[in-house]
XYZ file of C-alpha atoms in Angstrom:
366
model
C 304.428 221.224 129.768
C 302.566 219.817 127.161
C 304.917 219.547 124.654
C 306.436 217.328 127.486
C 303.514 215.712 127.884
C 302.999 214.549 124.292
C 306.367 214.267 123.510
C 306.121 211.319 126.263
C 302.765 209.927 124.865
C 304.259 210.297 121.021
C 306.778 208.237 122.629
C 304.776 205.552 124.542
C 302.830 205.535 120.971
C 305.549 204.672 118.772
C 307.075 201.891 121.631
C 303.309 199.955 121.571
C 303.725 200.380 117.717
C 307.071 198.827 117.706
C 305.965 195.924 120.670
C 302.821 194.977 118.333
C 305.432 194.741 114.529
C 307.119 192.421 116.871
C 304.664 189.957 117.244
C 303.774 189.731 113.800
C 306.066 187.253 112.294
C 307.752 187.806 109.577
C 307.087 187.021 106.239
C 308.110 183.301 104.685
C 311.154 183.728 102.814
C 309.686 181.958 99.059
C 311.704 179.907 97.426
C 313.847 180.821 94.382
C 311.509 180.967 91.667
C 311.523 178.758 89.274
C 313.986 179.665 86.200
C 313.164 175.315 84.116
C 310.281 173.931 83.547
C 310.746 170.291 82.898
C 308.113 168.742 81.249
C 308.856 164.788 81.779
C 307.205 162.229 80.107
C 307.437 158.548 82.281
C 305.946 155.017 82.987
C 302.379 154.400 83.107
C 299.917 156.155 86.278
C 299.407 154.124 89.433
C 301.813 152.149 90.798
C 304.964 151.973 92.905
C 307.070 152.507 90.285
C 305.837 156.194 88.809
C 306.113 157.115 92.444
C 309.970 156.282 92.397
C 310.144 159.021 89.190
C 308.136 161.312 91.549
C 310.707 160.883 94.158
C 313.311 161.921 91.606
C 311.248 164.950 90.798
C 311.161 165.948 93.652
C 315.164 165.559 94.494
C 315.697 168.031 90.995
C 313.282 170.286 92.998
C 314.589 170.103 97.021
C 318.425 169.896 95.339
C 318.203 173.446 92.769
C 316.565 175.247 95.918
C 312.652 175.696 93.493
C 315.124 176.702 90.442
C 313.784 173.906 88.859
C 309.760 172.955 88.236
C 309.259 169.397 87.353
C 306.071 168.374 85.857
C 305.629 164.671 85.317
C 303.115 163.241 82.513
C 302.163 159.329 83.477
C 302.626 156.871 80.294
C 299.965 157.755 77.965
C 299.330 161.340 78.956
C 301.131 163.487 76.215
C 302.902 159.997 74.124
C 301.537 156.525 73.588
C 303.003 154.861 77.206
C 306.598 152.579 76.862
C 307.170 155.078 73.419
C 308.470 157.461 75.166
C 311.953 157.364 73.219
C 310.499 157.304 69.909
C 308.122 161.098 71.035
C 311.985 161.748 72.494
C 313.186 161.067 68.323
C 310.840 163.137 66.981
C 310.403 166.062 68.845
C 306.841 165.532 70.637
C 308.906 166.049 73.802
C 311.678 166.801 75.712
C 312.839 165.213 78.046
C 311.941 161.134 79.594
C 312.473 158.360 82.027
C 312.182 155.275 79.726
C 314.036 151.773 79.483
C 316.243 150.618 76.764
C 314.011 147.005 76.820
C 311.456 148.446 74.838
C 313.193 150.157 72.113
C 316.470 147.168 71.563
C 314.836 147.679 67.682
C 316.387 150.861 68.397
C 319.654 150.712 70.308
C 320.167 147.337 69.038
C 320.252 144.549 71.195
C 323.003 145.799 73.600
C 320.248 148.280 75.469
C 319.319 145.006 77.067
C 323.224 144.785 79.080
C 322.865 148.079 80.389
C 319.566 147.086 82.802
C 316.511 144.717 83.656
C 318.444 141.628 82.130
C 318.147 137.535 82.479
C 320.752 136.055 84.642
C 322.304 140.357 84.975
C 323.209 141.982 87.713
C 321.538 142.483 91.002
C 320.572 146.452 91.887
C 322.881 147.429 93.895
C 325.782 145.654 91.376
C 323.991 147.203 88.384
C 324.227 150.900 90.509
C 328.063 150.023 90.799
C 328.469 149.276 87.613
C 326.845 152.671 87.023
C 328.060 154.261 89.202
C 332.299 153.515 89.389
C 332.229 151.300 86.018
C 332.112 151.460 82.208
C 327.983 151.658 81.829
C 327.605 155.339 81.113
C 330.396 155.784 78.859
C 328.972 152.598 77.089
C 325.681 154.014 76.509
C 326.698 156.973 75.196
C 328.515 154.636 72.456
C 325.756 152.843 72.109
C 323.379 155.924 71.394
C 326.562 157.357 68.926
C 325.609 154.427 66.889
C 322.631 154.660 66.434
C 323.232 158.145 65.424
C 320.250 159.775 68.170
C 319.691 163.310 69.254
C 318.561 161.169 72.571
C 321.396 161.095 75.057
C 320.955 159.561 78.908
C 321.743 161.840 81.509
C 323.370 160.838 85.226
C 322.290 156.481 86.416
C 320.049 154.265 86.514
C 316.119 155.655 88.134
C 313.654 154.034 89.817
C 315.424 151.240 90.563
C 314.215 147.931 92.213
C 315.189 144.191 92.827
C 314.144 141.384 90.603
C 311.045 141.098 88.683
C 308.839 138.039 89.621
C 309.233 135.276 87.067
C 305.619 135.799 86.441
C 302.098 134.245 86.691
C 301.546 131.175 84.352
C 297.381 128.757 83.857
C 299.305 126.134 84.955
C 302.961 125.580 86.829
C 306.056 125.544 85.182
C 307.934 121.772 86.199
C 310.106 121.094 82.883
C 311.471 123.643 79.747
C 308.991 121.479 77.465
C 305.655 123.397 79.473
C 306.792 126.781 77.493
C 306.653 125.473 73.959
C 303.465 127.088 72.474
C 302.386 128.929 75.291
C 301.609 132.250 74.196
C 304.278 134.247 76.408
C 303.798 138.111 77.675
C 307.663 138.796 77.719
C 310.540 141.512 76.553
C 313.608 142.086 76.474
C 316.914 139.937 76.165
C 314.911 137.113 78.299
C 312.040 137.525 75.055
C 314.559 135.714 72.346
C 315.466 133.071 75.195
C 311.449 132.504 75.157
C 311.694 132.123 71.621
C 314.221 128.995 71.480
C 312.504 127.675 74.214
C 309.316 127.692 71.958
C 306.994 129.770 73.405
C 304.534 132.795 70.684
C 306.345 135.435 72.061
C 303.201 138.286 72.774
C 304.353 141.981 73.129
C 301.744 143.800 75.746
C 302.192 147.355 77.686
C 301.836 146.446 81.063
C 298.230 147.859 80.841
C 296.653 145.306 78.663
C 297.860 142.127 80.500
C 294.937 141.743 83.202
C 292.696 141.401 80.154
C 294.884 139.540 78.168
C 295.101 137.043 80.223
C 291.880 136.005 81.004
C 290.480 136.022 77.075
C 292.990 133.393 76.607
C 295.345 136.170 74.560
C 297.956 134.497 76.623
C 298.453 131.738 78.818
C 301.634 133.297 80.553
C 303.225 136.521 81.302
C 306.263 138.223 83.461
C 305.416 142.104 84.304
C 307.601 143.964 87.359
C 308.316 143.396 90.579
C 306.143 142.357 93.640
C 304.452 145.725 94.607
C 303.736 146.421 90.786
C 302.480 142.841 90.273
C 299.621 143.131 93.516
C 298.552 146.613 92.344
C 297.616 145.194 88.869
C 295.621 143.464 90.385
C 297.434 139.472 89.249
C 296.544 138.026 92.527
C 292.474 138.314 90.944
C 293.523 135.658 88.080
C 293.196 132.553 88.366
C 296.682 132.191 87.998
C 300.127 130.423 89.838
C 302.952 132.468 90.335
C 306.704 131.476 89.365
C 309.828 132.480 90.971
C 312.681 133.774 91.263
C 312.798 136.782 88.702
C 316.221 135.204 87.381
C 314.525 136.720 83.993
C 314.946 140.280 85.225
C 316.629 140.537 87.768
C 316.328 144.307 88.704
C 313.700 147.146 86.725
C 315.111 150.763 85.977
C 314.140 153.129 83.450
C 316.662 156.088 82.343
C 316.412 160.115 82.295
C 316.411 160.753 78.648
C 316.796 164.229 76.845
C 316.618 165.962 73.903
C 320.782 167.035 73.130
C 319.539 170.575 72.024
C 317.177 170.530 74.894
C 319.961 170.062 77.562
C 322.258 172.531 75.650
C 319.745 174.819 77.376
C 319.530 173.856 80.628
C 321.606 176.580 83.230
C 325.400 175.244 83.585
C 324.210 175.558 87.366
C 321.400 173.331 87.252
C 322.988 170.411 84.686
C 324.880 168.986 87.744
C 321.680 169.197 89.960
C 319.981 166.834 87.702
C 322.472 164.973 87.439
C 323.134 164.558 90.717
C 319.427 163.862 91.358
C 319.261 160.483 89.393
C 321.885 159.154 91.838
C 319.496 159.032 94.423
C 318.407 156.226 93.387
C 319.556 154.273 95.371
C 317.809 155.413 98.428
C 314.383 155.167 95.943
C 315.201 150.989 95.549
C 315.018 150.661 99.676
C 311.851 152.114 99.315
C 310.952 150.029 96.786
C 311.916 146.773 98.151
C 309.546 147.860 101.656
C 306.909 148.176 98.903
C 307.622 144.960 97.430
C 307.812 142.745 101.170
C 304.322 144.516 102.073
C 302.608 143.309 98.463
C 304.179 139.125 99.150
C 302.542 139.370 102.544
C 299.541 140.872 100.793
C 299.731 138.105 98.189
C 299.543 135.192 100.560
C 296.943 137.116 102.426
C 295.357 137.187 99.561
C 295.947 133.122 98.696
C 298.492 133.419 96.321
C 300.996 130.612 96.641
C 303.777 130.538 95.164
C 305.639 128.203 93.096
C 309.254 127.582 92.693
C 310.986 126.644 89.706
C 312.521 123.356 89.225
C 316.602 124.122 90.149
C 317.663 122.029 86.611
C 315.043 124.426 84.761
C 316.182 127.534 86.039
C 320.202 126.383 85.240
C 319.274 125.165 81.401
C 317.742 128.726 80.783
C 320.475 130.567 82.285
C 322.471 128.662 80.114
C 320.751 129.513 77.545
C 320.797 133.072 78.125
C 324.893 132.636 78.148
C 324.852 130.994 74.852
C 322.149 134.536 73.485
C 324.489 136.677 74.397
C 328.235 134.578 73.068
C 325.880 134.371 70.110
C 325.126 138.356 70.194
C 328.539 139.299 70.573
C 329.728 137.401 67.699
C 327.817 139.388 65.509
C 328.275 143.013 67.738
C 331.617 144.055 68.362
C 329.601 146.211 70.562
C 327.600 144.092 72.418
C 330.914 142.203 72.726
C 332.666 145.294 74.342
C 329.827 145.749 77.102
C 329.267 142.293 77.947
C 333.054 141.905 78.652
C 333.453 144.928 80.624
C 329.839 144.338 82.129
C 330.883 141.244 83.145
C 334.576 141.464 84.145
C 333.139 144.555 86.775
C 330.825 142.444 87.988
C 333.564 140.018 88.958
C 335.440 141.815 90.859
C 332.197 143.213 92.529
C 331.690 139.344 93.764
C 334.816 138.479 94.815
C 334.240 140.511 97.810
C 330.123 140.469 97.670
C 330.630 136.721 97.462
C 332.851 136.301 100.475
C 333.138 138.302 102.524
C 329.309 139.304 102.751
C 327.564 136.207 104.819
C 324.434 134.421 103.501
C 321.834 133.482 105.594
C 319.969 130.632 103.681
C 319.472 128.411 106.565
C 318.506 131.090 108.378
C 314.546 131.733 106.856
C 311.296 129.107 106.349
C 310.732 131.521 103.432
C 314.328 130.427 101.371
C 313.539 126.560 98.828
Protein backbone atom coordinates (compact mmCIF):
# COMPACT_ATOMS: atom_id res chain seq x y z
CA UNK A 1 0.00 0.00 0.00
CA UNK A 2 2.80 2.41 0.88
CA UNK A 3 4.51 1.58 -2.39
CA UNK A 4 1.34 2.54 -4.29
CA UNK A 5 1.11 5.82 -2.39
CA UNK A 6 4.75 6.64 -3.07
CA UNK A 7 4.31 5.72 -6.73
CA UNK A 8 1.21 7.94 -6.99
CA UNK A 9 2.99 10.82 -5.30
CA UNK A 10 5.93 10.39 -7.62
CA UNK A 11 3.73 10.45 -10.69
CA UNK A 12 1.91 13.56 -9.48
CA UNK A 13 5.22 15.26 -8.68
CA UNK A 14 6.66 14.45 -12.09
CA UNK A 15 3.51 15.71 -13.81
CA UNK A 16 3.65 18.89 -11.77
CA UNK A 17 7.29 19.43 -12.67
CA UNK A 18 6.63 18.84 -16.37
CA UNK A 19 3.67 21.21 -16.21
CA UNK A 20 5.89 23.91 -14.69
CA UNK A 21 8.50 23.36 -17.34
CA UNK A 22 5.86 23.79 -20.04
CA UNK A 23 5.22 27.30 -18.73
CA UNK A 24 8.88 28.28 -19.22
CA UNK A 25 9.31 29.86 -22.68
CA UNK A 26 11.80 28.11 -24.92
CA UNK A 27 15.24 29.67 -25.19
CA UNK A 28 15.40 32.05 -28.17
CA UNK A 29 17.10 30.69 -31.25
CA UNK A 30 20.17 32.86 -31.67
CA UNK A 31 21.19 34.18 -35.06
CA UNK A 32 24.15 32.59 -36.72
CA UNK A 33 27.42 33.79 -35.33
CA UNK A 34 29.19 36.15 -37.72
CA UNK A 35 31.64 34.30 -39.91
CA UNK A 36 32.74 37.43 -41.76
CA UNK A 37 33.34 40.94 -40.47
CA UNK A 38 33.02 43.73 -43.01
CA UNK A 39 34.80 46.92 -41.89
CA UNK A 40 33.63 49.70 -44.21
CA UNK A 41 34.58 53.38 -44.41
CA UNK A 42 31.90 55.68 -45.78
CA UNK A 43 30.45 59.21 -45.77
CA UNK A 44 30.98 61.93 -43.17
CA UNK A 45 28.84 61.72 -40.03
CA UNK A 46 25.45 63.40 -39.91
CA UNK A 47 22.79 63.68 -42.58
CA UNK A 48 20.78 61.13 -44.54
CA UNK A 49 23.57 59.98 -46.88
CA UNK A 50 25.22 58.03 -44.07
CA UNK A 51 21.80 56.77 -42.98
CA UNK A 52 21.36 55.21 -46.42
CA UNK A 53 24.61 53.30 -46.04
CA UNK A 54 23.41 52.11 -42.66
CA UNK A 55 20.40 50.71 -44.48
CA UNK A 56 22.74 48.86 -46.82
CA UNK A 57 24.66 47.48 -43.85
CA UNK A 58 21.41 46.31 -42.28
CA UNK A 59 20.43 44.53 -45.49
CA UNK A 60 23.76 42.71 -45.60
CA UNK A 61 23.35 41.49 -42.04
CA UNK A 62 19.69 40.51 -42.58
CA UNK A 63 20.22 38.77 -45.93
CA UNK A 64 23.12 36.80 -44.46
CA UNK A 65 21.10 35.70 -41.46
CA UNK A 66 23.63 37.30 -39.16
CA UNK A 67 26.62 35.57 -40.75
CA UNK A 68 28.05 38.93 -41.83
CA UNK A 69 28.70 41.75 -39.37
CA UNK A 70 29.15 45.19 -40.91
CA UNK A 71 31.16 47.79 -39.01
CA UNK A 72 30.39 51.10 -40.71
CA UNK A 73 32.83 53.95 -40.05
CA UNK A 74 31.81 57.49 -40.92
CA UNK A 75 34.15 59.58 -43.05
CA UNK A 76 37.20 60.81 -41.19
CA UNK A 77 37.20 58.03 -38.61
CA UNK A 78 39.62 55.63 -40.30
CA UNK A 79 40.78 57.73 -43.26
CA UNK A 80 40.28 61.31 -44.50
CA UNK A 81 36.76 61.89 -45.79
CA UNK A 82 36.43 61.51 -49.59
CA UNK A 83 39.83 59.79 -49.66
CA UNK A 84 38.45 56.28 -49.28
CA UNK A 85 39.72 55.21 -52.72
CA UNK A 86 43.28 56.20 -51.80
CA UNK A 87 42.94 54.32 -48.52
CA UNK A 88 41.72 51.22 -50.35
CA UNK A 89 44.67 51.29 -52.71
CA UNK A 90 47.16 51.70 -49.88
CA UNK A 91 45.52 48.92 -47.89
CA UNK A 92 44.59 51.23 -45.01
CA UNK A 93 40.97 50.07 -45.39
CA UNK A 94 39.44 46.98 -46.99
CA UNK A 95 35.93 48.15 -47.85
CA UNK A 96 34.69 51.61 -48.80
CA UNK A 97 31.56 53.39 -49.93
CA UNK A 98 32.79 56.24 -52.10
CA UNK A 99 32.18 58.15 -55.31
CA UNK A 100 34.14 58.21 -58.57
CA UNK A 101 33.76 62.00 -58.68
CA UNK A 102 36.19 62.23 -55.76
CA UNK A 103 38.78 60.35 -57.80
CA UNK A 104 38.65 61.58 -61.39
CA UNK A 105 42.37 62.27 -61.23
CA UNK A 106 42.94 58.57 -60.59
CA UNK A 107 40.38 56.81 -62.79
CA UNK A 108 40.02 59.52 -65.43
CA UNK A 109 37.17 61.89 -66.22
CA UNK A 110 35.25 58.93 -67.62
CA UNK A 111 34.46 58.13 -63.98
CA UNK A 112 32.13 61.12 -63.95
CA UNK A 113 29.77 59.39 -66.39
CA UNK A 114 28.75 56.67 -63.96
CA UNK A 115 26.68 58.91 -61.68
CA UNK A 116 26.25 62.44 -60.34
CA UNK A 117 27.09 64.09 -63.65
CA UNK A 118 25.63 67.28 -65.14
CA UNK A 119 22.60 66.82 -67.35
CA UNK A 120 22.81 63.09 -66.76
CA UNK A 121 20.28 60.37 -65.96
CA UNK A 122 17.93 60.57 -63.03
CA UNK A 123 18.06 57.96 -60.27
CA UNK A 124 15.68 55.48 -61.93
CA UNK A 125 17.52 55.72 -65.25
CA UNK A 126 20.91 55.38 -63.61
CA UNK A 127 19.80 52.34 -61.60
CA UNK A 128 18.41 50.70 -64.75
CA UNK A 129 21.64 51.31 -66.70
CA UNK A 130 23.67 49.76 -63.88
CA UNK A 131 21.27 46.84 -63.45
CA UNK A 132 20.33 46.02 -67.03
CA UNK A 133 22.79 47.97 -69.17
CA UNK A 134 26.55 47.92 -69.57
CA UNK A 135 27.52 50.21 -66.70
CA UNK A 136 29.02 47.54 -64.46
CA UNK A 137 31.03 45.99 -67.29
CA UNK A 138 32.36 49.39 -68.32
CA UNK A 139 33.28 50.27 -64.72
CA UNK A 140 35.37 47.10 -64.59
CA UNK A 141 37.07 48.16 -67.82
CA UNK A 142 37.81 51.59 -66.35
CA UNK A 143 39.28 50.09 -63.20
CA UNK A 144 41.42 47.70 -65.24
CA UNK A 145 42.78 50.62 -67.25
CA UNK A 146 43.60 52.44 -64.01
CA UNK A 147 45.64 49.37 -62.95
CA UNK A 148 44.10 49.39 -59.50
CA UNK A 149 43.59 46.59 -57.00
CA UNK A 150 40.17 48.03 -56.19
CA UNK A 151 36.96 46.61 -57.65
CA UNK A 152 33.29 47.61 -57.55
CA UNK A 153 30.64 45.23 -56.25
CA UNK A 154 27.00 45.37 -57.34
CA UNK A 155 24.99 48.48 -58.00
CA UNK A 156 24.90 52.11 -56.90
CA UNK A 157 24.63 52.73 -53.17
CA UNK A 158 22.87 55.62 -51.38
CA UNK A 159 20.96 56.48 -54.56
CA UNK A 160 19.28 59.89 -54.45
CA UNK A 161 17.41 62.40 -56.54
CA UNK A 162 19.04 65.51 -57.97
CA UNK A 163 21.31 67.60 -55.76
CA UNK A 164 20.27 71.23 -55.32
CA UNK A 165 21.92 73.55 -57.83
CA UNK A 166 23.48 75.53 -55.03
CA UNK A 167 23.71 78.57 -52.79
CA UNK A 168 25.05 81.95 -53.88
CA UNK A 169 25.70 85.47 -52.67
CA UNK A 170 23.30 86.85 -55.25
CA UNK A 171 20.81 85.46 -57.78
CA UNK A 172 22.15 84.03 -61.04
CA UNK A 173 20.53 85.83 -63.96
CA UNK A 174 23.02 85.17 -66.74
CA UNK A 175 26.10 83.11 -67.57
CA UNK A 176 28.29 86.17 -66.90
CA UNK A 177 27.35 86.00 -63.20
CA UNK A 178 29.65 83.00 -62.83
CA UNK A 179 32.70 84.90 -64.05
CA UNK A 180 35.21 85.46 -61.25
CA UNK A 181 33.05 83.58 -58.74
CA UNK A 182 34.92 81.56 -56.12
CA UNK A 183 32.80 78.47 -56.64
CA UNK A 184 32.81 75.20 -54.71
CA UNK A 185 31.73 72.48 -57.13
CA UNK A 186 33.16 69.23 -58.40
CA UNK A 187 33.26 66.52 -61.06
CA UNK A 188 32.52 67.16 -64.70
CA UNK A 189 30.39 70.14 -63.76
CA UNK A 190 33.49 71.69 -62.27
CA UNK A 191 35.05 71.61 -65.74
CA UNK A 192 32.05 73.49 -67.13
CA UNK A 193 32.20 76.03 -64.28
CA UNK A 194 35.80 76.78 -65.20
CA UNK A 195 34.74 77.48 -68.78
CA UNK A 196 32.13 79.87 -67.36
CA UNK A 197 35.00 81.81 -65.79
CA UNK A 198 34.54 80.63 -62.20
CA UNK A 199 37.46 79.90 -59.90
CA UNK A 200 36.61 76.35 -58.86
CA UNK A 201 37.41 75.51 -55.25
CA UNK A 202 37.45 71.90 -54.04
CA UNK A 203 36.36 71.71 -50.41
CA UNK A 204 35.16 68.80 -48.24
CA UNK A 205 31.50 69.13 -47.30
CA UNK A 206 32.30 69.81 -43.66
CA UNK A 207 34.25 72.96 -44.55
CA UNK A 208 31.68 74.62 -46.82
CA UNK A 209 29.63 76.49 -44.22
CA UNK A 210 32.54 78.34 -42.64
CA UNK A 211 34.23 78.93 -45.99
CA UNK A 212 31.11 80.72 -47.23
CA UNK A 213 30.77 82.73 -44.02
CA UNK A 214 34.40 83.89 -44.25
CA UNK A 215 34.12 84.78 -47.93
CA UNK A 216 36.52 82.06 -49.06
CA UNK A 217 33.84 81.05 -51.56
CA UNK A 218 31.02 83.04 -53.19
CA UNK A 219 28.84 80.10 -54.10
CA UNK A 220 28.68 76.35 -53.77
CA UNK A 221 26.78 73.21 -54.60
CA UNK A 222 26.70 70.34 -52.16
CA UNK A 223 23.98 67.71 -51.95
CA UNK A 224 20.25 67.06 -51.99
CA UNK A 225 17.85 69.30 -50.00
CA UNK A 226 17.86 67.08 -46.89
CA UNK A 227 21.66 67.03 -46.77
CA UNK A 228 21.80 70.79 -47.36
CA UNK A 229 19.33 71.34 -44.55
CA UNK A 230 21.24 69.08 -42.17
CA UNK A 231 24.35 71.14 -42.98
CA UNK A 232 22.53 74.28 -41.84
CA UNK A 233 22.77 76.17 -45.12
CA UNK A 234 19.36 77.77 -44.50
CA UNK A 235 21.07 79.79 -41.77
CA UNK A 236 23.44 81.37 -44.26
CA UNK A 237 22.59 84.63 -45.97
CA UNK A 238 22.57 82.90 -49.33
CA UNK A 239 20.34 82.56 -52.38
CA UNK A 240 19.15 78.99 -53.02
CA UNK A 241 18.99 78.08 -56.71
CA UNK A 242 17.24 75.21 -58.47
CA UNK A 243 16.87 72.94 -60.43
CA UNK A 244 19.76 70.58 -59.77
CA UNK A 245 20.74 69.64 -63.30
CA UNK A 246 24.45 69.98 -62.44
CA UNK A 247 24.15 66.67 -60.57
CA UNK A 248 21.00 64.80 -61.50
CA UNK A 249 21.55 62.12 -58.88
CA UNK A 250 24.02 61.27 -56.15
CA UNK A 251 25.41 57.85 -55.51
CA UNK A 252 28.45 55.98 -54.36
CA UNK A 253 29.75 52.50 -55.06
CA UNK A 254 30.73 49.63 -52.83
CA UNK A 255 34.46 49.27 -53.41
CA UNK A 256 36.75 46.57 -52.09
CA UNK A 257 40.30 45.40 -52.56
CA UNK A 258 40.58 42.35 -54.79
CA UNK A 259 42.54 40.41 -52.16
CA UNK A 260 39.83 41.20 -49.61
CA UNK A 261 37.07 40.04 -51.95
CA UNK A 262 38.89 36.78 -52.62
CA UNK A 263 38.72 35.93 -48.91
CA UNK A 264 34.95 36.41 -48.63
CA UNK A 265 33.19 33.00 -48.43
CA UNK A 266 31.69 32.22 -51.83
CA UNK A 267 28.13 31.86 -50.52
CA UNK A 268 28.34 35.32 -48.93
CA UNK A 269 29.58 37.14 -52.02
CA UNK A 270 26.13 36.92 -53.60
CA UNK A 271 24.55 38.18 -50.39
CA UNK A 272 26.69 41.33 -50.39
CA UNK A 273 26.05 42.00 -54.06
CA UNK A 274 22.30 41.48 -53.67
CA UNK A 275 22.23 43.99 -50.81
CA UNK A 276 23.64 46.72 -53.04
CA UNK A 277 20.66 46.49 -55.39
CA UNK A 278 18.32 47.46 -52.57
CA UNK A 279 19.37 51.06 -53.09
CA UNK A 280 16.10 51.81 -54.88
CA UNK A 281 14.38 51.32 -51.51
CA UNK A 282 16.78 53.83 -49.98
CA UNK A 283 16.11 56.21 -52.85
CA UNK A 284 12.38 56.23 -52.04
CA UNK A 285 13.17 57.02 -48.41
CA UNK A 286 15.60 59.76 -49.45
CA UNK A 287 13.03 61.47 -51.66
CA UNK A 288 10.69 61.71 -48.68
CA UNK A 289 13.51 63.17 -46.57
CA UNK A 290 14.14 65.76 -49.28
CA UNK A 291 10.43 66.59 -49.35
CA UNK A 292 10.51 67.23 -45.59
CA UNK A 293 13.57 69.44 -46.05
CA UNK A 294 11.81 71.55 -48.68
CA UNK A 295 9.04 72.27 -46.17
CA UNK A 296 11.63 73.18 -43.54
CA UNK A 297 13.38 75.54 -45.94
CA UNK A 298 10.10 77.32 -46.58
CA UNK A 299 9.40 77.56 -42.84
CA UNK A 300 12.90 79.00 -42.34
CA UNK A 301 12.13 81.76 -44.85
CA UNK A 302 14.30 80.41 -47.68
CA UNK A 303 13.04 81.53 -51.07
CA UNK A 304 13.93 79.30 -53.98
CA UNK A 305 15.18 81.05 -57.10
CA UNK A 306 14.94 79.25 -60.42
CA UNK A 307 17.71 79.62 -62.95
CA UNK A 308 16.48 81.31 -66.11
CA UNK A 309 15.68 78.80 -68.87
CA UNK A 310 18.33 80.24 -71.19
CA UNK A 311 21.01 79.83 -68.50
CA UNK A 312 20.03 76.20 -68.03
CA UNK A 313 20.00 75.46 -71.75
CA UNK A 314 23.35 77.14 -72.36
CA UNK A 315 25.02 75.25 -69.54
CA UNK A 316 23.64 71.95 -70.87
CA UNK A 317 25.03 72.84 -74.30
CA UNK A 318 28.41 73.38 -72.67
CA UNK A 319 28.09 70.01 -70.95
CA UNK A 320 27.36 68.33 -74.28
CA UNK A 321 30.38 70.03 -75.82
CA UNK A 322 32.55 68.90 -72.90
CA UNK A 323 31.40 65.31 -73.47
CA UNK A 324 32.32 65.57 -77.15
CA UNK A 325 35.75 67.04 -76.42
CA UNK A 326 36.58 64.40 -73.81
CA UNK A 327 35.33 61.62 -76.08
CA UNK A 328 37.71 62.74 -78.82
CA UNK A 329 40.71 62.29 -76.56
CA UNK A 330 39.65 59.14 -74.72
CA UNK A 331 38.26 56.05 -76.53
CA UNK A 332 36.90 54.63 -73.26
CA UNK A 333 35.08 57.89 -72.50
CA UNK A 334 33.52 57.72 -75.97
CA UNK A 335 32.53 54.08 -75.43
CA UNK A 336 30.89 54.75 -72.06
CA UNK A 337 29.12 57.90 -73.29
CA UNK A 338 27.68 56.12 -76.34
CA UNK A 339 26.58 53.14 -74.25
CA UNK A 340 24.84 55.33 -71.72
CA UNK A 341 23.17 57.58 -74.30
CA UNK A 342 21.90 54.61 -76.30
CA UNK A 343 20.43 53.06 -73.15
CA UNK A 344 18.81 56.34 -72.08
CA UNK A 345 17.28 56.88 -75.51
CA UNK A 346 15.62 53.46 -75.34
CA UNK A 347 14.51 53.94 -71.73
CA UNK A 348 13.12 57.41 -72.35
CA UNK A 349 11.27 56.36 -75.51
CA UNK A 350 8.70 54.88 -73.14
CA UNK A 351 9.08 57.17 -70.14
CA UNK A 352 8.80 60.40 -72.11
CA UNK A 353 5.87 59.25 -74.26
CA UNK A 354 3.75 56.86 -72.21
CA UNK A 355 4.38 58.17 -68.70
CA UNK A 356 2.10 61.18 -68.09
CA UNK A 357 3.37 64.50 -66.79
CA UNK A 358 1.42 66.72 -64.41
CA UNK A 359 3.25 70.04 -64.44
CA UNK A 360 -0.04 71.85 -65.02
CA UNK A 361 -1.43 70.51 -61.76
CA UNK A 362 1.15 71.70 -59.24
CA UNK A 363 1.76 75.29 -58.20
CA UNK A 364 5.37 74.60 -57.19
CA UNK A 365 6.37 73.81 -60.77
CA UNK A 366 7.78 76.92 -62.44
